[in-house]
Amino acid sequence: MIKTVVSVGLPVLETMHIKKNRIMPLQSKEAEKRICIITGIHGDELEGQYICYQLIKKINENIDDLNGIVDVYPCVNPLGMESITRRIPTFDLDMNRSFPGDMEGDMSEFVAAKLVEDIEGADFCVDLHASNIFLREVPQVRINKEDEEKLLPYCKLLNTDFIWVHSSPTVQPASIYHSLNHNGVPTISIEMGVGMRITKSFGDQILEGIFCLMKELGIWKGEVITPKEPIVSTDRDKVTLIHAEASGVFLPRVEHLMGIRAGEVVGEIVDALTGTVASTIIAPCDGIVFTLREYPVVYNGSLIARILGGA
């Protein structure tokens, strides 16, 4: 059942609609559990589109296995997605800094408030994100340290490669993640892939994890996989960032989830004009690569990789 969650008038007699697809079991009963799947908060993050499509398709093909309500919000920033921009165009606002919103506020705050209102009372929420166009991320969950006890067991069901439990505000206070958890709706943010692209293998991986979560919640009765055992990083671990020390074209020597030793070559930054190597990037520590530069043009200071582990 397609429902319009919020409509907002735009200039030139246009209207922006944000919609959801509510999928219900054939035999409805009282006090059914409900899960919400949200994506498209940033208009350049497309990985979630594939997951929403496959999720709805699989549920509809196996509707007898549905035992609760699934609300799918595939595009909550339609203006950004239509213009392929991260923020809300014209206003240049990051929608994921507008929550919990304000019914009397500007457009982004009003939309955020209506979304929170619509999701309120759900038993769980999964917020799907991609990286930007510059970096590719392995499928991972990022949660705040204060939510570790409550959310970590559910994070482990989502078939990700990595869970990042962070004490600093990796997930910002004005995000939908923070606002929904504060309002009593357990919410997990997943990040994967790269901006403006769809990595089907990552999408399939997370899709299986969502069904594992739904099974745990009693919303799905069908068969599910045994999810991956993720690497869990806490404050006891160290995430090391590697930045470019020259400008040029980055040519990696490593891959995602590849173990690396201190002193090994991460990649080279080359100068296409002179045919020379401008910089050889050396790993400063032992660890595992979980973020890697995707867009090859770099400048001095550009983020090249994140490595889990090391001093």
mmCIF file of C-alpha atoms in Angstrom, residues 55-261:
data_model
loop_
_atom_site.group_PDB
_atom_site.id
_atom_site.type_symbol
_atom_site.label_atom_id
_atom_site.label_comp_id
_atom_site.label_asym_id
_atom_site.label_seq_id
_atom_site.Cartn_x
_atom_site.Cartn_y
_atom_site.Cartn_z
ATOM 1 C CA LEU A 55 13.219 -6.215 -0.219
ATOM 2 C CA ILE A 56 9.722 -5.381 -1.473
ATOM 3 C CA LYS A 57 10.029 -7.884 -4.328
ATOM 4 C CA LYS A 58 11.055 -10.757 -2.056
ATOM 5 C CA ILE A 59 8.361 -10.022 0.531
ATOM 6 C CA ASN A 60 5.646 -9.855 -2.120
ATOM 7 C CA GLU A 61 6.843 -13.137 -3.635
ATOM 8 C CA ASN A 62 6.757 -14.800 -0.187
ATOM 9 C CA ILE A 63 3.927 -12.878 1.441
ATOM 10 C CA ASP A 64 2.840 -15.913 3.489
ATOM 11 C CA ASP A 65 6.100 -15.582 5.433
ATOM 12 C CA LEU A 66 5.358 -12.026 6.512
ATOM 13 C CA ASN A 67 4.292 -11.809 10.130
ATOM 14 C CA GLY A 68 4.374 -8.055 10.748
ATOM 15 C CA ILE A 69 4.400 -4.657 9.065
ATOM 16 C CA VAL A 70 7.247 -3.453 6.869
ATOM 17 C CA ASP A 71 7.301 0.260 6.011
ATOM 18 C CA VAL A 72 9.752 1.126 3.222
ATOM 19 C CA TYR A 73 10.720 4.778 2.680
ATOM 20 C CA PRO A 74 12.950 4.590 -0.435
ATOM 21 C CA CYS A 75 13.453 8.294 -1.074
ATOM 22 C CA VAL A 76 13.051 10.839 1.717
ATOM 23 C CA ASN A 77 15.032 13.521 -0.132
ATOM 24 C CA PRO A 78 13.415 13.384 -3.600
ATOM 25 C CA LEU A 79 14.720 16.805 -4.653
ATOM 26 C CA GLY A 80 18.278 15.723 -3.903
ATOM 27 C CA MET A 81 17.870 12.408 -5.697
ATOM 28 C CA GLU A 82 16.333 13.983 -8.777
ATOM 29 C CA SER A 83 19.234 16.444 -9.023
ATOM 30 C CA ILE A 84 21.843 13.872 -7.864
ATOM 31 C CA THR A 85 22.984 16.128 -5.051
ATOM 32 C CA ARG A 86 23.747 15.144 -1.476
ATOM 33 C CA ARG A 87 21.863 18.021 0.106
ATOM 34 C CA ILE A 88 18.428 19.487 -0.490
ATOM 35 C CA PRO A 89 19.041 21.630 -3.593
ATOM 36 C CA THR A 90 18.374 25.381 -3.613
ATOM 37 C CA PHE A 91 18.333 25.374 0.200
ATOM 38 C CA ASP A 92 21.758 23.611 0.365
ATOM 39 C CA LEU A 93 20.694 21.850 3.552
ATOM 40 C CA ASP A 94 21.855 18.472 4.805
ATOM 41 C CA MET A 95 18.582 16.759 5.616
ATOM 42 C CA ASN A 96 20.320 14.482 8.095
ATOM 43 C CA ARG A 97 21.086 17.521 10.236
ATOM 44 C CA SER A 98 17.419 18.555 10.460
ATOM 45 C CA PHE A 99 16.027 15.951 12.862
ATOM 46 C CA PRO A 100 13.905 15.657 14.941
ATOM 47 C CA GLY A 101 12.463 18.556 12.965
ATOM 48 C CA ASP A 102 9.871 21.187 13.725
ATOM 49 C CA MET A 103 6.277 21.298 12.479
ATOM 50 C CA GLU A 104 6.549 25.105 12.450
ATOM 51 C CA GLY A 105 10.057 25.217 10.973
ATOM 52 C CA ASP A 106 11.389 25.568 7.437
ATOM 53 C CA MET A 107 10.817 22.947 4.751
ATOM 54 C CA SER A 108 13.555 20.524 5.846
ATOM 55 C CA GLU A 109 12.551 20.754 9.517
ATOM 56 C CA PHE A 110 8.878 20.243 8.659
ATOM 57 C CA VAL A 111 9.642 17.199 6.506
ATOM 58 C CA ALA A 112 11.904 15.765 9.211
ATOM 59 C CA ALA A 113 9.190 16.237 11.845
ATOM 60 C CA LYS A 114 6.584 14.509 9.669
ATOM 61 C CA LEU A 115 8.918 11.564 9.071
ATOM 62 C CA VAL A 116 9.649 11.163 12.768
ATOM 63 C CA GLU A 117 5.915 11.364 13.473
ATOM 64 C CA ASP A 118 5.177 8.664 10.894
ATOM 65 C CA ILE A 119 7.874 6.310 12.196
ATOM 66 C CA GLU A 120 6.990 6.851 15.859
ATOM 67 C CA GLY A 121 5.926 3.649 17.604
ATOM 68 C CA ALA A 122 7.834 1.311 15.271
ATOM 69 C CA ASP A 123 9.667 -1.615 16.833
ATOM 70 C CA PHE A 124 12.807 -1.026 14.787
ATOM 71 C CA CYS A 125 14.261 1.180 12.073
ATOM 72 C CA VAL A 126 17.126 0.613 9.626
ATOM 73 C CA ASP A 127 18.634 3.742 8.059
ATOM 74 C CA LEU A 128 20.535 2.916 4.847
ATOM 75 C CA HIS A 129 23.359 5.117 3.594
ATOM 76 C CA ALA A 130 26.168 5.013 1.051
ATOM 77 C CA SER A 131 29.508 6.737 1.157
ATOM 78 C CA ASN A 132 30.301 9.835 -0.896
ATOM 79 C CA ILE A 133 31.700 9.699 -4.444
ATOM 80 C CA PHE A 134 35.272 9.730 -3.183
ATOM 81 C CA LEU A 135 35.376 6.731 -0.823
ATOM 82 C CA ARG A 136 34.141 3.156 -0.938
ATOM 83 C CA GLU A 137 33.107 1.604 2.373
ATOM 84 C CA VAL A 138 32.669 -2.066 3.204
ATOM 85 C CA PRO A 139 29.140 -2.789 4.503
ATOM 86 C CA GLN A 140 29.234 -1.549 8.069
ATOM 87 C CA VAL A 141 27.134 -0.390 10.992
ATOM 88 C CA ARG A 142 28.088 2.732 12.911
ATOM 89 C CA ILE A 143 26.562 3.268 16.340
ATOM 90 C CA ASN A 144 27.281 5.547 19.255
ATOM 91 C CA LYS A 145 28.913 4.132 22.372
ATOM 92 C CA GLU A 146 25.883 5.030 24.475
ATOM 93 C CA ASP A 147 23.718 2.729 22.316
ATOM 94 C CA GLU A 148 26.096 -0.241 22.339
ATOM 95 C CA GLU A 149 24.324 -2.365 24.934
ATOM 96 C CA LYS A 150 20.920 -1.849 23.337
ATOM 97 C CA LEU A 151 21.838 -2.128 19.649
ATOM 98 C CA LEU A 152 24.942 -4.297 19.291
ATOM 99 C CA PRO A 153 23.091 -7.662 19.363
ATOM 100 C CA TYR A 154 20.876 -6.455 16.496
ATOM 101 C CA CYS A 155 23.843 -5.026 14.592
ATOM 102 C CA LYS A 156 25.398 -8.486 14.531
ATOM 103 C CA LEU A 157 22.370 -9.846 12.659
ATOM 104 C CA LEU A 158 22.724 -7.491 9.715
ATOM 105 C CA ASN A 159 25.370 -9.494 7.819
ATOM 106 C CA THR A 160 27.844 -6.597 7.670
ATOM 107 C CA ASP A 161 31.616 -6.912 7.613
ATOM 108 C CA PHE A 162 32.252 -4.325 10.291
ATOM 109 C CA ILE A 163 30.589 -2.636 13.280
ATOM 110 C CA TRP A 164 32.052 0.661 14.435
ATOM 111 C CA VAL A 165 31.105 1.551 18.003
ATOM 112 C CA HIS A 166 32.265 5.119 18.500
ATOM 113 C CA SER A 167 32.265 7.364 21.562
ATOM 114 C CA SER A 168 32.560 10.579 19.540
ATOM 115 C CA PRO A 169 29.534 11.746 17.513
ATOM 116 C CA THR A 170 30.166 9.633 14.390
ATOM 117 C CA VAL A 171 26.387 9.618 14.108
ATOM 118 C CA GLN A 172 25.451 13.273 14.562
ATOM 119 C CA PRO A 173 22.930 14.426 17.208
ATOM 120 C CA ALA A 174 20.662 15.994 14.558
ATOM 121 C CA SER A 175 20.544 12.790 12.486
ATOM 122 C CA ILE A 176 17.527 10.553 12.120
ATOM 123 C CA TYR A 177 19.514 7.816 13.895
ATOM 124 C CA HIS A 178 19.991 9.924 16.998
ATOM 125 C CA SER A 179 16.467 11.371 16.998
ATOM 126 C CA LEU A 180 14.661 8.037 16.646
ATOM 127 C CA ASN A 181 16.799 6.313 19.281
ATOM 128 C CA HIS A 182 16.163 9.269 21.597
ATOM 129 C CA ASN A 183 12.415 8.859 20.932
ATOM 130 C CA GLY A 184 12.450 5.166 21.811
ATOM 131 C CA VAL A 185 12.640 3.617 18.332
ATOM 132 C CA PRO A 186 15.751 1.368 18.149
ATOM 133 C CA THR A 187 17.535 2.537 14.999
ATOM 134 C CA ILE A 188 20.656 1.318 13.220
ATOM 135 C CA SER A 189 22.539 3.187 10.488
ATOM 136 C CA ILE A 190 24.252 1.148 7.780
ATOM 137 C CA GLU A 191 26.848 2.555 5.409
ATOM 138 C CA MET A 192 28.160 0.798 2.318
ATOM 139 C CA GLY A 193 29.551 1.272 -1.144
ATOM 140 C CA VAL A 194 30.167 4.567 -2.873
ATOM 141 C CA GLY A 195 28.106 7.612 -3.813
ATOM 142 C CA MET A 196 26.201 7.781 -7.126
ATOM 143 C CA ARG A 197 26.669 4.045 -7.709
ATOM 144 C CA ILE A 198 24.983 0.767 -6.825
ATOM 145 C CA THR A 199 27.155 -2.119 -5.639
ATOM 146 C CA LYS A 200 24.816 -5.072 -6.061
ATOM 147 C CA SER A 201 26.957 -7.468 -4.045
ATOM 148 C CA PHE A 202 26.855 -5.118 -1.050
ATOM 149 C CA GLY A 203 23.108 -4.639 -1.470
ATOM 150 C CA ASP A 204 22.492 -8.390 -1.590
ATOM 151 C CA GLN A 205 24.625 -8.812 1.533
ATOM 152 C CA ILE A 206 22.639 -6.247 3.521
ATOM 153 C CA LEU A 207 19.311 -7.505 2.184
ATOM 154 C CA GLU A 208 20.029 -10.918 3.696
ATOM 155 C CA GLY A 209 20.880 -9.212 6.967
ATOM 156 C CA ILE A 210 17.613 -7.276 7.040
ATOM 157 C CA PHE A 211 15.691 -10.530 6.737
ATOM 158 C CA CYS A 212 17.769 -11.972 9.600
ATOM 159 C CA LEU A 213 16.801 -8.959 11.710
ATOM 160 C CA MET A 214 13.146 -9.297 10.726
ATOM 161 C CA LYS A 215 13.241 -12.959 11.701
ATOM 162 C CA GLU A 216 14.678 -12.089 15.121
ATOM 163 C CA LEU A 217 11.935 -9.495 15.619
ATOM 164 C CA GLY A 218 9.220 -11.991 14.677
ATOM 165 C CA ILE A 219 8.268 -10.074 11.533
ATOM 166 C CA TRP A 220 9.504 -12.748 9.079
ATOM 167 C CA LYS A 221 8.850 -16.501 9.188
ATOM 168 C CA GLY A 222 10.819 -17.527 6.116
ATOM 169 C CA GLU A 223 14.246 -19.092 5.889
ATOM 170 C CA VAL A 224 17.232 -16.811 6.467
ATOM 171 C CA ILE A 225 20.989 -17.184 6.251
ATOM 172 C CA THR A 226 23.419 -17.366 9.129
ATOM 173 C CA PRO A 227 24.791 -13.797 9.130
ATOM 174 C CA LYS A 228 28.483 -13.016 8.894
ATOM 175 C CA GLU A 229 30.447 -12.641 12.093
ATOM 176 C CA PRO A 230 31.435 -8.967 11.829
ATOM 177 C CA ILE A 231 34.586 -7.298 13.047
ATOM 178 C CA VAL A 232 33.556 -5.115 16.001
ATOM 179 C CA SER A 233 35.594 -2.008 16.730
ATOM 180 C CA THR A 234 35.199 -0.264 20.074
ATOM 181 C CA ASP A 235 37.150 2.414 21.907
ATOM 182 C CA ARG A 236 39.687 -0.282 22.744
ATOM 183 C CA ASP A 237 40.576 -0.395 19.065
ATOM 184 C CA LYS A 238 42.260 2.223 16.946
ATOM 185 C CA VAL A 239 41.037 3.502 13.588
ATOM 186 C CA THR A 240 43.947 5.038 11.682
ATOM 187 C CA LEU A 241 43.312 7.520 8.878
ATOM 188 C CA ILE A 242 45.716 7.814 5.960
ATOM 189 C CA HIS A 243 45.832 11.072 4.005
ATOM 190 C CA ALA A 244 47.518 11.973 0.739
ATOM 191 C CA GLU A 245 50.801 13.847 1.008
ATOM 192 C CA ALA A 246 50.801 14.971 -2.636
ATOM 193 C CA SER A 247 48.387 15.744 -5.446
ATOM 194 C CA GLY A 248 47.855 13.462 -8.425
ATOM 195 C CA VAL A 249 46.135 10.183 -9.343
ATOM 196 C CA PHE A 250 45.852 7.503 -6.648
ATOM 197 C CA LEU A 251 46.584 3.920 -7.710
ATOM 198 C CA PRO A 252 45.810 1.485 -4.875
ATOM 199 C CA ARG A 253 47.836 -1.606 -4.066
ATOM 200 C CA VAL A 254 45.348 -2.920 -1.484
ATOM 201 C CA GLU A 255 41.709 -4.010 -1.388
ATOM 202 C CA HIS A 256 38.869 -3.834 1.113
ATOM 203 C CA LEU A 257 39.158 -6.097 4.168
ATOM 204 C CA MET A 258 42.748 -6.810 3.231
ATOM 205 C CA GLY A 259 45.142 -7.287 6.091
ATOM 206 C CA ILE A 260 48.140 -5.009 5.920
ATOM 207 C CA ARG A 261 51.370 -4.681 7.892
#
